């Protein structure tokens, strides 16, 4: 609720307060390769089978025993111990002892935040292997919130026109629709779009890297992949600076022709692959025409699939592993009770003004609230040790005098910058549309920046009229 404050802040009645903020609680996604996965809870992976993944000649399942593949064989040692064209993938994970696998069977709905045992909140990674049915509005919200709150999403496409169930939609359209037509963020949230192409044959090569965790994961070094009727993606780093091409179609680089790409969104991670042929192990249910791309010597498809699952599930860190970590909180003056020390902030941002109450103590950071064109910033540099999982947490309260329910006139961006001031990622964006009573906890995964010195920066920007106040308290960067 708004209170009185010095005249430099313009305030409005609490009747202008709008709906609730999206909570951003991480699913524990940044454990590094230095953390022994087997010593903790197994990484939980859910494979989808609700979007016609077995239509036509497709058989994109890890096993016919669903939801639990262990019902067919509890101790698989070879791909034929489970029945499905993705059985090699599933068995490869199962044999490590570090993964708990399930399938969302046909006829079910993708959910997030329900009591269902197959709800996405119970998993670390969700695999959509060439979906051929559009996700419903509720399902798209579920998937996007899952990723935003720390989940890993593996999107596997196929070439345009591969409409296996003849419903008018192929995987290219399904994936693009998820990213551009959802209630959470439809403004190119992952920083890429799937190309409407049908590339018959190519052997794409991986980028040169000794640190990327997908290229250099525990399942082996990735040298490339295969296209046997597939597509690529166009990268848009201006929309999401975390997007990165790892494997490129022959003759392509940079933002075009990315056959395999990774990105982040909120606290979660995303991987994209442009063809289902590389994950096809050539075995499956009778009656299907399959192709053994998993073992095709023209690519290193098995390590690519397995390393990517490892990364998405939080089994390794983007720093490439190595080192150990001592649990700690890294931010100085995290509750602002020491005034402006440690932080770099615009004048008046760190304040004990009673017009907006602190969550705890008397000081907080108050960005915006002028009711005129204005920008406030708040930042602090932090060195995240190699080998650490890291989480940025803060409590955020927003109130506004804006009355619109559709237009974000005033915004707050939470970003990570490198030591040179370049924005590495926008972790979250909030606006007058998110106004709500009280403080809400927001958490963001910083595991991708282990081994780096980065700056956490908040930027509040107001339009020309009607105030919006973004009030922050009780911050932390915790590593473990």
PDB file of C-alpha atoms in Angstrom, residues 209 211-218 244 307-308 310-311 316-320:
ATOM      1  CA  UNK A 209      34.936 -24.858 -27.297  1.00  0.00           C
ATOM      2  CA  UNK A 211      34.389 -24.948 -21.712  1.00  0.00           C
ATOM      3  CA  UNK A 212      30.811 -25.211 -22.962  1.00  0.00           C
ATOM      4  CA  UNK A 213      29.138 -27.911 -20.809  1.00  0.00           C
ATOM      5  CA  UNK A 214      27.077 -29.359 -23.650  1.00  0.00           C
ATOM      6  CA  UNK A 215      30.019 -29.637 -26.019  1.00  0.00           C
ATOM      7  CA  UNK A 216      32.257 -30.928 -23.217  1.00  0.00           C
ATOM      8  CA  UNK A 217      29.882 -32.821 -20.923  1.00  0.00           C
ATOM      9  CA  UNK A 218      30.559 -35.979 -18.966  1.00  0.00           C
ATOM     10  CA  UNK A 244      24.086 -19.532 -28.169  1.00  0.00           C
ATOM     11  CA  UNK A 307      25.231 -33.827 -22.298  1.00  0.00           C
ATOM     12  CA  UNK A 308      22.363 -31.473 -23.060  1.00  0.00           C
ATOM     13  CA  UNK A 310      22.800 -33.208 -18.070  1.00  0.00           C
ATOM     14  CA  UNK A 311      23.082 -29.435 -18.500  1.00  0.00           C
ATOM     15  CA  UNK A 316      26.726 -29.583 -14.563  1.00  0.00           C
ATOM     16  CA  UNK A 317      27.517 -25.879 -14.582  1.00  0.00           C
ATOM     17  CA  UNK A 318      28.162 -23.594 -17.527  1.00  0.00           C
ATOM     18  CA  UNK A 319      31.602 -22.867 -16.179  1.00  0.00           C
ATOM     19  CA  UNK A 320      32.690 -26.254 -17.445  1.00  0.00           C
TER      20      UNK A 320
END
